[in-house]
Coordinates of C-alpha atoms and ligand atoms in Angstrom, one line a residue:
X18 CA 21.9 19.5 -18.6
X19 CA 22.3 19.7 -15.1
X20 CA 23.7 16.2 -13.3
X21 CA 22.3 15.3 -9.9
X22 CA 21.1 12.5 -7.3
X23 CA 18.2 12.5 -5.4
X24 CA 17.2 10.2 -2.6
X25 CA 14.0 8.7 -1.9
X26 CA 11.9 5.9 -0.5
X27 CA 12.3 3.1 -3.0
X28 CA 9.0 1.4 -3.1
X29 CA 9.1 -0.8 -5.8
X30 CA 12.5 -2.8 -7.0
X31 CA 14.0 -2.5 -10.5
X32 CA 16.2 0.0 -12.4
X33 CA 14.7 2.1 -15.5
X34 CA 16.5 4.3 -17.8
X35 CA 14.7 6.9 -19.9
X36 CA 13.1 10.3 -20.9
X37 CA 11.1 12.2 -18.1
X38 CA 7.2 12.8 -18.8
X39 CA 6.0 15.1 -16.5
X40 CA 2.8 15.4 -15.3
X41 CA 3.0 19.2 -14.3
X42 CA 1.4 20.7 -11.1
X43 CA -1.6 23.3 -12.2
X44 CA -0.9 26.6 -10.4
X45 CA -4.2 28.7 -10.2
X46 CA -3.2 32.6 -11.7
X47 CA -3.4 35.6 -9.8
X48 CA -3.6 37.8 -13.0
X49 CA -7.1 38.8 -13.4
X50 CA -6.7 39.0 -17.1
X51 CA -9.2 41.5 -18.8
X52 CA -11.2 40.9 -21.6
X53 CA -13.7 43.0 -23.6
X54 CA -17.5 42.9 -23.3
X55 CA -18.0 41.1 -27.0
X56 CA -15.6 38.5 -25.7
X57 CA -17.7 37.6 -22.8
X58 CA -19.7 35.0 -25.0
X59 CA -16.7 33.4 -26.3
X60 CA -15.2 33.0 -23.1
X61 CA -18.1 31.5 -21.8
X62 CA -17.8 28.9 -24.6
X63 CA -14.5 28.2 -24.1
X64 CA -15.4 27.2 -20.1
X65 CA -18.1 25.0 -21.8
X66 CA -16.1 23.5 -23.9
X67 CA -13.6 22.4 -21.1
X68 CA -16.2 21.4 -18.7
X69 CA -17.4 18.8 -21.6
X70 CA -13.5 17.8 -22.1
X71 CA -13.4 17.4 -18.2
X72 CA -16.6 15.5 -18.6
X73 CA -15.7 13.1 -21.1
X74 CA -12.5 12.5 -19.6
X75 CA -13.6 11.5 -16.2
X76 CA -16.0 9.1 -17.7
X77 CA -13.6 7.6 -19.8
X78 CA -11.1 6.9 -16.6
X79 CA -14.1 5.8 -14.7
X80 CA -15.1 3.2 -17.0
X81 CA -11.3 1.9 -17.4
X82 CA -10.9 1.8 -13.6
X83 CA -14.0 -0.1 -13.1
X84 CA -13.0 -2.7 -15.7
X85 CA -9.5 -3.0 -14.6
X86 CA -10.0 -2.6 -10.8
X87 CA -13.7 -2.8 -10.1
X88 CA -16.9 -1.1 -9.4
X89 CA -15.7 0.2 -5.8
X90 CA -12.4 2.3 -7.2
X91 CA -14.7 4.3 -9.6
X92 CA -17.1 5.6 -7.3
X93 CA -14.7 8.8 -6.5
X94 CA -14.9 9.9 -10.2
X95 CA -18.5 9.3 -9.7
X96 CA -18.5 12.0 -7.0
X97 CA -16.1 14.2 -9.2
X98 CA -18.6 14.1 -12.3
X99 CA -21.5 15.3 -10.0
X100 CA -19.5 18.0 -8.7
X101 CA -18.8 19.3 -12.4
X102 CA -22.4 19.5 -13.0
X103 CA -23.3 21.4 -9.4
X104 CA -25.6 24.4 -10.8
X105 CA -24.4 26.7 -7.9
X106 CA -20.5 26.3 -9.0
X107 CA -21.3 26.7 -12.7
X108 CA -23.3 29.9 -12.4
X109 CA -20.8 31.5 -9.8
X110 CA -18.2 30.6 -12.8
X111 CA -20.5 32.4 -15.3
X112 CA -21.4 35.7 -13.4
X113 CA -17.4 36.1 -12.7
X114 CA -17.0 36.2 -16.4
X115 CA -20.1 38.3 -17.1
X116 CA -19.8 40.7 -14.4
X117 CA -16.0 41.0 -14.2
X118 CA -15.2 40.7 -17.8
X119 CA -12.3 38.7 -17.2
X120 CA -10.7 35.2 -18.2
X121 CA -12.3 32.2 -17.6
X122 CA -8.7 31.3 -15.9
X123 CA -9.6 34.0 -13.2
X124 CA -13.3 32.7 -12.8
X125 CA -11.6 29.5 -11.9
X126 CA -9.0 30.9 -9.7
X127 CA -11.8 32.6 -7.6
X128 CA -13.9 30.0 -7.2
X129 CA -10.9 27.6 -6.1
X130 CA -9.9 30.2 -3.6
X131 CA -13.6 30.6 -2.3
X132 CA -14.1 26.8 -1.7
X133 CA -10.7 26.5 0.0
X134 CA -11.4 29.0 2.7
X135 CA -14.9 27.6 2.6
X136 CA -13.6 23.9 3.3
X137 CA -10.7 25.2 5.3
X138 CA -13.3 26.9 8.4
X139 CA -15.7 23.2 8.6
X140 CA -14.5 21.6 11.7
X141 CA -15.9 18.4 10.9
X142 CA -12.4 16.4 9.7
X143 CA -14.2 14.5 6.9
X144 CA -16.0 17.4 5.3
X145 CA -12.7 19.4 5.5
X146 CA -11.0 16.6 3.6
X147 CA -13.5 16.9 0.8
X148 CA -11.5 19.8 -0.3
X149 CA -9.2 18.0 -2.1
X150 CA -11.7 16.2 -4.1
X151 CA -13.1 19.9 -5.4
X152 CA -9.8 20.9 -6.0
X153 CA -8.8 17.9 -7.8
X154 CA -12.1 18.7 -10.3
X155 CA -11.3 22.2 -10.7
X156 CA -7.7 21.5 -11.7
X157 CA -8.8 19.3 -14.4
X158 CA -10.5 22.2 -15.6
X159 CA -8.4 24.7 -15.5
X160 CA -5.8 22.5 -17.3
X161 CA -9.1 21.5 -20.2
X162 CA -9.1 25.5 -20.6
X163 CA -5.8 25.2 -22.7
X164 CA -6.7 23.9 -26.4
X165 CA -6.1 20.2 -26.9
X166 CA -3.7 21.0 -29.7
X167 CA -2.1 23.5 -28.2
X168 CA -1.0 20.9 -25.0
X169 CA 2.3 18.9 -26.0
X170 CA 0.9 15.4 -26.9
X171 CA 2.0 12.0 -24.9
X172 CA 3.8 10.7 -27.9
X173 CA 3.2 6.7 -26.6
X174 CA 6.5 6.4 -26.3
X175 CA 7.7 4.8 -22.8
X176 CA 8.8 7.0 -20.4
X177 CA 9.8 8.0 -17.0
X178 CA 6.5 9.3 -15.1
X179 CA 7.5 12.5 -12.7
X180 CA 4.6 13.8 -10.4
X181 CA 4.3 16.2 -7.5
X182 CA 2.0 13.4 -6.0
X183 CA -0.8 11.2 -7.9
X184 CA -4.3 10.7 -6.9
X185 CA -5.7 7.5 -6.8
X186 CA -7.4 7.9 -10.1
X187 CA -4.9 8.8 -11.9
X188 CA -1.9 6.6 -10.8
X189 CA -4.3 3.7 -11.8
X190 CA -4.6 5.1 -14.8
X191 CA -1.3 6.0 -15.6
X192 CA 0.3 3.0 -14.7
X193 CA -1.7 0.7 -16.6
X194 CA -1.7 2.0 -19.7
X195 CA 1.7 -0.2 -20.3
X196 CA 4.1 3.0 -21.4
X197 CA 5.7 4.2 -18.1
X198 CA 8.9 2.9 -17.6
X199 CA 9.1 4.0 -13.9
X200 CA 7.7 6.5 -11.6
X201 CA 9.5 9.5 -9.5
X202 CA 7.3 11.1 -7.1
X203 CA 7.9 13.9 -4.5
X204 CA 5.5 12.7 -2.0
X205 CA 4.2 9.0 -0.8
X206 CA 5.8 6.3 1.0
X207 CA 5.8 2.7 1.2
X208 CA 2.1 1.8 1.7
X209 CA 0.8 5.1 -1.1
X210 CA -1.5 3.7 -3.3
X211 CA 0.8 4.4 -5.8
X212 CA 3.2 2.4 -4.3
X213 CA 1.2 -0.8 -4.2
X214 CA 0.4 -0.3 -7.6
X215 CA 4.0 0.0 -8.9
X216 CA 4.7 -3.0 -7.2
X217 CA 1.9 -5.2 -8.4
X218 CA 2.4 -3.7 -12.0
X219 CA 6.1 -4.6 -11.6
X220 CA 7.2 -0.9 -12.5
X221 CA 10.4 0.6 -10.4
X222 CA 9.3 3.4 -8.4
X223 CA 11.1 5.9 -6.1
X224 CA 8.7 8.1 -3.7
X225 CA 9.2 11.1 -1.2
X226 CA 11.5 12.6 -3.5
X227 CA 10.3 16.0 -2.1
X228 CA 11.3 18.4 -5.1
X229 CA 11.6 16.2 -8.2
X230 CA 8.7 17.5 -10.1
X231 CA 10.2 21.0 -9.9
X232 CA 14.1 19.9 -10.9
X233 CA 13.5 18.0 -13.7
X234 CA 11.6 19.1 -17.0
X235 CA 10.5 17.1 -19.9
X236 CA 13.0 15.4 -22.2
X237 CA 15.4 15.1 -19.0
X238 CA 17.2 11.6 -19.3
X239 CA 16.7 9.8 -15.9
X240 CA 18.1 6.6 -14.0
X241 CA 15.2 5.1 -11.3
X242 CA 16.8 2.8 -9.0
X243 CA 13.7 1.6 -7.1
X244 CA 15.5 -1.1 -5.4
X245 CA 18.1 1.2 -3.8
X246 CA 15.4 4.5 -3.4
X247 CA 17.4 6.9 -6.0
X248 CA 17.1 8.9 -8.5
X249 CA 19.7 10.3 -11.3
X250 CA 19.3 13.2 -13.4
X251 CA 21.1 13.7 -16.5
X252 CA 23.9 11.1 -15.5
X253 CA 27.1 11.4 -17.2
X254 CA 28.0 8.6 -19.9
X255 CA 29.9 6.4 -17.6
X256 CA 27.3 6.1 -14.6
X257 CA 24.7 5.5 -17.5
X258 CA 26.8 2.2 -18.5
X259 CA 27.1 1.4 -15.2
X260 CA 23.4 1.4 -14.6
X261 CA 22.6 -0.3 -17.9
X262 CA 24.9 -3.3 -16.4
X263 CA 23.0 -3.0 -13.3
X264 CA 19.6 -3.3 -14.9
X265 CA 20.7 -6.2 -16.9
X266 CA 21.9 -8.2 -13.9
X267 CA 18.8 -7.3 -12.0
X268 CA 17.0 -8.6 -15.0
X269 CA 18.6 -12.0 -15.3
X270 CA 18.6 -12.2 -10.8
X271 CA 14.7 -11.8 -11.5
X272 CA 14.4 -14.5 -14.4
X273 CA 16.3 -16.3 -12.3
X274 CA 14.0 -16.0 -9.3
X275 CA 11.4 -16.7 -11.0
X276 CA 12.0 -20.1 -11.9
X277 CA 11.9 -20.9 -8.2
X278 CA 8.3 -19.8 -8.0
X279 CA 7.3 -23.5 -9.3
X280 CA 9.9 -25.5 -7.5
X281 CA 9.1 -27.1 -3.9
X282 CA 9.2 -25.3 -0.8
X283 CA 11.4 -27.3 0.9
X284 CA 15.2 -26.8 2.6
X285 CA 18.1 -29.4 1.1
X286 CA 16.8 -31.6 3.7
X287 CA 13.4 -31.5 2.8
X288 CA 11.9 -29.6 5.6
X289 CA 8.7 -28.1 4.0
X290 CA 8.0 -24.1 4.4
X291 CA 4.9 -22.4 2.9
X292 CA 5.3 -18.8 1.5
X293 CA 2.6 -16.6 1.5
X294 CA 1.6 -13.4 0.3
X295 CA 0.5 -9.9 2.2
X296 CA -1.6 -8.2 0.1
X297 CA -3.6 -5.0 0.0
X298 CA -5.7 -4.9 -3.2
X299 CA -7.6 -8.1 -4.8
X300 CA -6.1 -7.5 -8.0
X301 CA -2.4 -8.4 -6.0
X302 CA -3.6 -12.2 -5.8
X303 CA -3.2 -13.4 -9.4
X304 CA 0.7 -11.9 -9.4
X305 CA 1.5 -13.3 -6.4
X306 CA 0.2 -16.9 -6.7
X307 CA 2.7 -16.6 -9.9
X308 CA 5.3 -15.4 -7.7
X309 CA 4.7 -18.9 -5.6
X310 CA 2.4 -17.6 -3.0
X311 CA 0.7 -20.7 -1.2
X312 CA -2.0 -18.5 0.0
X313 CA -2.3 -15.1 1.1
X314 CA -1.3 -14.9 4.8
X315 CA -2.2 -11.2 5.1
X316 CA -5.1 -9.0 3.9
X317 CA -4.7 -5.7 5.3
X318 CA -8.7 -5.1 4.8
X319 CA -8.2 -1.3 6.4
X320 CA -7.4 -0.6 2.3
X321 CA -11.0 -1.0 1.9
X322 CA -11.7 1.7 3.9
X323 CA -8.9 4.2 3.2
X324 CA -9.7 4.2 -0.6
X325 CA -13.1 5.2 -0.5
X326 CA -15.0 8.4 0.6
X327 CA -18.1 6.5 2.3
X328 CA -18.0 3.8 4.5
X329 CA -18.0 0.4 2.6
X330 CA -21.0 -1.8 3.2
X331 CA -21.5 -5.4 4.2
X332 CA -22.0 -5.7 0.0
X333 CA -18.8 -3.8 -0.7
X334 CA -16.7 -6.4 1.7
X335 CA -18.1 -9.6 0.6
X336 CA -17.7 -8.8 -2.9
X337 CA -13.7 -8.1 -2.1
X338 CA -13.1 -11.1 0.8
X339 CA -15.1 -13.5 -1.7
X340 CA -13.2 -12.5 -5.0
X341 CA -9.8 -12.8 -2.9
X342 CA -11.2 -16.3 -1.2
X343 CA -11.9 -17.9 -4.8
X344 CA -9.0 -16.7 -6.3
X345 CA -6.8 -18.0 -3.8
X346 CA -8.7 -21.5 -3.5
X347 CA -7.6 -23.7 -2.3
X348 CA -4.8 -22.2 -0.6
X349 CA -5.9 -20.0 2.5
X350 CA -6.7 -16.2 3.2
X351 CA -6.4 -14.5 6.3
X352 CA -8.4 -11.6 6.5
X353 CA -7.1 -9.1 8.9
X354 CA -9.9 -7.0 10.3
X355 CA -9.5 -3.4 10.3
X356 CA -6.2 -1.6 11.6
X357 CA -7.3 1.7 11.8
X358 CA -6.9 4.7 14.1
X359 CA -4.0 6.5 15.4
X360 CA -2.1 7.6 12.3
X361 CA -4.2 5.7 9.7
X362 CA -7.3 8.3 10.4
X363 CA -10.9 7.2 8.7
X364 CA -11.9 10.5 7.3
X365 CA -15.2 8.8 7.1
X366 CA -15.5 8.8 10.9
X367 CA -14.8 11.1 13.2
X368 CA -12.0 9.9 14.9
X369 CA -10.1 12.0 17.9
X370 CA -6.5 13.3 17.2
X371 CA -4.6 11.3 19.7
X372 CA -1.3 12.7 21.3
X373 CA 0.5 9.0 20.9
X374 CA -1.3 7.2 18.3
X375 CA 0.8 4.2 18.1
X376 CA -0.7 3.1 22.1
X377 CA -4.0 4.6 21.3
X378 CA -7.1 3.5 20.1
X379 CA -6.2 1.3 16.8
X380 CA -6.9 -1.8 15.8
X381 CA -9.1 -4.4 18.0
X382 CA -9.0 -1.7 20.1
X383 CA -11.1 0.8 17.7
X384 CA -13.5 -2.4 16.3
X385 CA -14.4 -3.5 20.0
X386 CA -15.6 0.5 20.3
X387 CA -17.3 0.2 16.7
X388 CA -19.0 -2.9 16.9
X389 CA -21.2 -2.1 14.5
X390 CA -18.5 -1.9 11.8
X391 CA -16.8 -4.5 13.3
X392 CA -20.0 -6.7 12.7
X393 CA -20.4 -6.0 9.3
X394 CA -16.8 -6.8 8.6
X395 CA -17.3 -10.2 10.5
X396 CA -20.3 -11.0 8.5
X397 CA -18.8 -10.2 5.2
X398 CA -15.9 -12.5 6.0
X399 CA -18.0 -15.1 7.5
X400 CA -20.2 -15.1 4.1
X401 CA -17.1 -15.1 2.1
X402 CA -15.5 -18.4 4.3
X403 CA -18.3 -20.3 1.6
X404 CA -16.4 -19.4 -1.4
X405 CA -12.7 -20.5 0.1
X406 CA -10.4 -21.5 2.3
X407 CA -10.9 -18.2 4.6
X408 CA -9.8 -17.3 8.1
X409 CA -10.2 -14.4 10.5
X410 CA -7.2 -12.1 11.8
X411 CA -7.2 -9.9 14.4
X412 CA -4.8 -7.4 14.9
X413 CA -3.2 -5.8 18.2
X414 CA -4.0 -7.9 21.0
X415 CA -3.1 -6.9 24.2
X416 CA -5.3 -9.3 26.6
X417 CA -7.8 -12.4 26.8
X418 CA -10.6 -10.2 27.9
X419 CA -10.7 -8.9 23.8
X420 CA -10.4 -12.7 22.9
X421 CA -13.4 -13.2 24.9
X422 CA -15.6 -10.1 23.6
X423 CA -14.5 -10.9 19.7
X424 CA -15.8 -14.6 20.5
X425 CA -19.4 -13.1 21.8
X426 CA -19.6 -10.9 18.6
X427 CA -18.8 -13.5 16.3
X428 CA -21.3 -16.0 17.7
X429 CA -23.9 -13.3 17.5
X430 CA -23.2 -12.7 13.7
X431 CA -23.1 -16.2 13.2
X432 CA -26.6 -16.5 14.5
X433 CA -27.9 -13.7 12.4
X434 CA -26.5 -15.3 8.7
X435 CA -27.8 -18.3 9.9
X436 CA -31.7 -16.6 10.6
X437 CA -30.8 -15.1 6.9
X438 CA -30.2 -18.4 5.5
X439 CA -26.3 -17.4 4.6
X440 CA -23.7 -20.3 3.8
X441 CA -20.4 -20.1 5.7
X442 CA -17.8 -22.1 7.5
X443 CA -18.8 -22.8 11.0
X444 CA -15.9 -23.9 11.7
X445 CA -13.8 -20.7 10.3
X446 CA -10.5 -20.1 12.3
X447 CA -10.1 -17.5 14.3
X448 CA -6.4 -16.3 14.8
X449 CA -4.6 -13.2 16.3
X450 CA -1.4 -11.2 16.0
X451 CA 1.4 -11.2 18.2
X452 CA 2.5 -7.5 17.7
X453 CA 2.4 -6.5 21.9
X454 CA 5.0 -7.5 23.9
X455 CA 2.3 -8.3 26.5
X456 CA 0.6 -10.9 24.0
X457 CA 3.7 -12.1 23.2
X458 CA 4.7 -13.3 26.8
X459 CA 1.5 -14.9 27.6
X460 CA 1.7 -16.7 24.4
X461 CA 1.0 -20.1 26.4
X462 CA -2.1 -18.4 27.8
X463 CA -3.6 -16.9 24.3
X464 CA -2.8 -19.7 22.4
X465 CA -5.5 -21.9 24.3
X466 CA -7.8 -19.5 23.2
X467 CA -7.9 -19.5 19.6
X468 CA -7.3 -21.4 16.5
X469 CA -3.7 -19.9 15.3
X470 CA -1.4 -17.3 15.7
X471 CA 0.7 -14.8 13.3
X472 CA 3.6 -12.7 14.6
X473 CA 3.4 -9.2 13.2
X474 CA 6.9 -8.0 13.7
X475 CA 6.8 -4.8 12.3
X476 CA 5.0 -3.8 15.3
X477 CA 6.5 -6.2 17.6
X478 CA 10.0 -4.8 17.2
X479 CA 8.6 -0.8 17.5
X480 CA 6.7 -2.2 20.7
X481 CA 9.1 -4.4 22.3
X482 CA 12.4 -1.3 21.4
X483 CA 10.4 1.4 21.9
X484 CA 11.1 2.6 18.3
X485 CA 8.6 4.1 16.3
X486 CA 8.9 2.1 13.2
X487 CA 8.3 5.3 10.6
X488 CA 10.6 7.4 12.2
X489 CA 14.1 8.0 10.6
X490 CA 15.6 9.2 13.8
X491 CA 15.8 6.4 15.8
X492 CA 15.5 3.9 12.8
X493 CA 19.2 3.1 13.5
X494 CA 17.7 1.1 16.6
X495 CA 14.9 -1.0 15.2
X496 CA 16.9 -3.8 14.9
X497 CA 15.2 -7.3 14.0
X498 CA 17.9 -9.3 15.3
X499 CA 18.3 -7.3 18.6
X500 CA 18.4 -10.0 20.8
X501 CA 15.3 -9.2 22.8
X502 CA 13.1 -9.4 19.9
X503 CA 14.5 -12.7 18.9
X504 CA 13.9 -14.2 22.3
X505 CA 10.2 -12.9 22.2
X506 CA 9.9 -14.2 18.7
X507 CA 11.5 -17.7 19.5
X508 CA 9.4 -18.3 22.3
X509 CA 6.0 -17.4 20.6
X510 CA 6.7 -19.8 18.0
X511 CA 8.0 -22.8 20.0
X512 CA 5.1 -22.3 22.6
X513 CA 2.6 -22.4 19.7
X514 CA 4.1 -25.2 18.1
X515 CA 4.1 -27.1 21.5
X516 CA 0.3 -26.1 21.6
X517 CA -0.2 -27.9 18.3
X518 CA -1.2 -24.6 16.9
X519 CA -0.6 -22.9 14.0
X520 CA 2.1 -20.2 13.8
X521 CA 3.1 -17.8 10.8
X522 CA 5.5 -14.6 10.7
X523 CA 3.6 -11.8 8.6
X524 CA 5.8 -8.9 9.4
X525 CA 8.8 -7.6 7.1
X526 CA 11.2 -9.8 8.8
X527 CA 10.1 -12.9 7.1
X528 CA 10.9 -11.0 3.6
X529 CA 14.5 -10.8 4.9
X530 CA 16.8 -13.7 3.9
X531 CA 18.9 -13.4 7.1
X532 CA 16.0 -13.1 9.2
X533 CA 14.2 -15.7 7.5
X534 CA 16.9 -18.0 8.2
X535 CA 16.7 -17.3 11.9
X536 CA 12.9 -17.9 11.9
X537 CA 13.3 -21.2 10.2
X538 CA 16.1 -22.3 12.6
X539 CA 13.2 -21.4 15.4
X540 CA 11.1 -24.2 13.5
X541 CA 8.9 -21.7 11.6
X542 CA 7.1 -22.7 8.5
X543 CA 5.0 -20.0 7.4
X544 CA 6.4 -17.0 6.1
X545 CA 4.1 -14.0 4.8
X546 CA 5.7 -11.2 3.2
X547 CA 5.0 -8.7 0.1
X548 CA 4.7 -11.5 -2.7
X549 CA 7.8 -9.5 -4.8
X550 CA 10.3 -11.1 -2.0
X551 CA 8.6 -14.4 -2.1
X552 CA 11.0 -15.9 -4.9
X553 CA 14.0 -14.5 -2.7
X554 CA 13.0 -15.9 0.2
X555 CA 12.4 -19.3 -1.5
X556 CA 15.5 -19.3 -3.2
X557 CA 17.3 -18.5 0.0
X558 CA 15.4 -21.1 2.3
X559 CA 15.7 -23.7 -0.7
X560 CA 19.9 -23.7 -0.8
X561 CA 20.2 -24.4 3.0
X562 CA 19.6 -27.1 5.5
X563 CA 17.1 -26.9 8.4
X564 CA 19.3 -29.3 10.4
X565 CA 22.5 -27.2 10.2
X566 CA 20.4 -23.7 10.5
X567 CA 18.6 -25.0 13.6
X568 CA 22.0 -25.7 15.1
X569 CA 23.7 -22.6 14.0
X570 CA 20.6 -20.6 15.1
X571 CA 20.7 -22.2 18.9
X572 CA 24.1 -21.1 19.1
X573 CA 23.4 -17.9 17.9
X574 CA 21.1 -17.0 20.5
X575 CA 23.6 -17.1 23.1
X576 CA 25.1 -14.2 21.8
X577 CA 24.7 -10.8 23.2
X578 CA 24.1 -8.0 20.2
X579 CA 22.2 -7.7 16.6
X580 CA 25.4 -7.5 15.0
X581 CA 27.4 -10.5 16.8
X582 CA 24.3 -12.4 15.8
X583 CA 24.3 -11.1 12.2
X584 CA 28.1 -11.7 11.8
X585 CA 27.7 -15.5 13.4
X586 CA 25.1 -16.8 11.3
X587 CA 26.5 -15.1 8.3
X588 CA 29.8 -16.8 8.8
X589 CA 28.4 -20.3 10.1
X590 CA 25.9 -20.6 7.3
X591 CA 28.1 -19.7 4.2
X592 CA 30.7 -22.3 5.5
X593 CA 28.2 -25.3 5.0
X594 CA 26.3 -23.0 2.0
X595 CA 28.1 -20.8 0.0
X596 CA 25.0 -19.6 -2.0
X597 CA 22.6 -18.6 0.8
X598 CA 22.8 -15.2 0.8
X599 CA 23.8 -14.5 -3.0
X600 CA 20.1 -13.8 -3.4
X601 CA 20.4 -10.8 -0.6
X602 CA 22.1 -8.1 -1.7
X603 CA 20.8 -7.4 -5.2
X604 CA 17.0 -6.4 -4.8
Ligands
PEP20 C1 2.9 -6.2 11.4 O1 3.3 -5.1 12.2 O2 4.4 -6.8 11.1 C2 2.2 -6.3 10.3 C3 2.4 -7.3 9.6 O3 0.8 -5.5 10.4 P1 0.9 -4.1 9.4 O4 2.4 -4.0 9.2 O5 0.2 -3.5 8.9 O6 1.1 -3.2 10.9
MG21 MG1 1.1 -4.2 12.5

């Protein structure tokens, strides 16, 4: 058995060691296998059976998803069932088998090709993208032509799932079964559906491995290191042992961290801070609270749009927001209005492709152009505010005029709700994200217009340093500790506090132990991050003295480079608190 290692993106930490369970890709046949005329009826029956099998599988998946993840996630499967019942597709398949005397596989291959060509010629982006749904249904059908007893049975043992890609429905079903040790996939990235799910279910996962699904087979022995983004196939004995040790250490470390969830969020000298969770799905609330989150500091609401094939209604928005608000109450929930446009395109809407999406019509710029959509969202957030401690958070603010416009729309929406006798929090706090350097530089002016601020360091760093946050060629320049980034962040935090307004950081910076210490040194109290990092940050901040950190950070701010700043902080903090960074390295 060949031994090799592959690098990808570690999207869910932890280590798993086990056997491969490959979800094979279906390749539609290119061979027209002929049958005799008297075999036609049998072939049609075979096709029929496959259709029935596919229907019952889809119905089963739909029900399970509805139970586990809610109604809105199951709509896509409803659409797949309807496609399967489409009369013209069915008669097309029958006709090919009858007239050309060929196997059902060939008929499916022809129909698949026909739809592919048809969809490729459609200019409307939304309809063109529906091709993947038809392809998905035909693929399931193709798989089901093979009789069930010939298929290799899943023996139910815990295995490592390897696939080229997983559809959201497949990911939800496979990962929630409880027998997946880890996930290794050719495609995907940090914010893909599989990544989010793996994180919330605590399953180690490495994505973007390019061709692992072609390089391994069922039964291969692999190690998935979700913390370091590495997969090792058929490792030699010594390496297995090394990873068993690493896994054990990691698990001890996780147990140790979990204990901190119940402890108070204070530094050694009693400075109170608040760990909050960044979430994308309502299902993440409970696990986040159990990890020690004291609220949801960022709900990325665009995920509601990205998961659906149609535009979500006010009711659909409301159901999700109110569920989150109820489950998080009495802690606060910051619902961010959609950050969409640019590269996060919305297939439901015709969004023009832009030459420079990061600087284009995204986030609040998009919402202020599509005010009908924006008002639907504002109405739903306001209604949910009757169920808990809800705040409105606006992404990518660049100028005061945008806030003025938002306030007018918000007033209109409140009036409409009053007329309809809907309950809502009249004083719902309105806050904006500081993600554009222009906004950061005028914090003193912006802060007067809103109830609170939240710094989105992921984007603020990208725009401040002119470094695309997703481009690996310039990632060496993406430095959260760059003196200019730190100057901006410090200015925003101090200015908000001087004005008596609440300020939080909800970018990845808050999840990095060293950067979190810097933020603490600036006086930050609200740290919002992916919930899996909360125990680590809590442990780090609990092991330092605010007074010392403040002094060290003030001194570090006189240094000229990110590296000097990092080295200085590590050296000075470690002198006083030798355990401060122990937790930084393992995850
Ligand atoms: C950010 O930019 O820091 C942020 C939290 O928003 P997102 O990562 O969703 O762009
Ligand atoms: Mg952002």
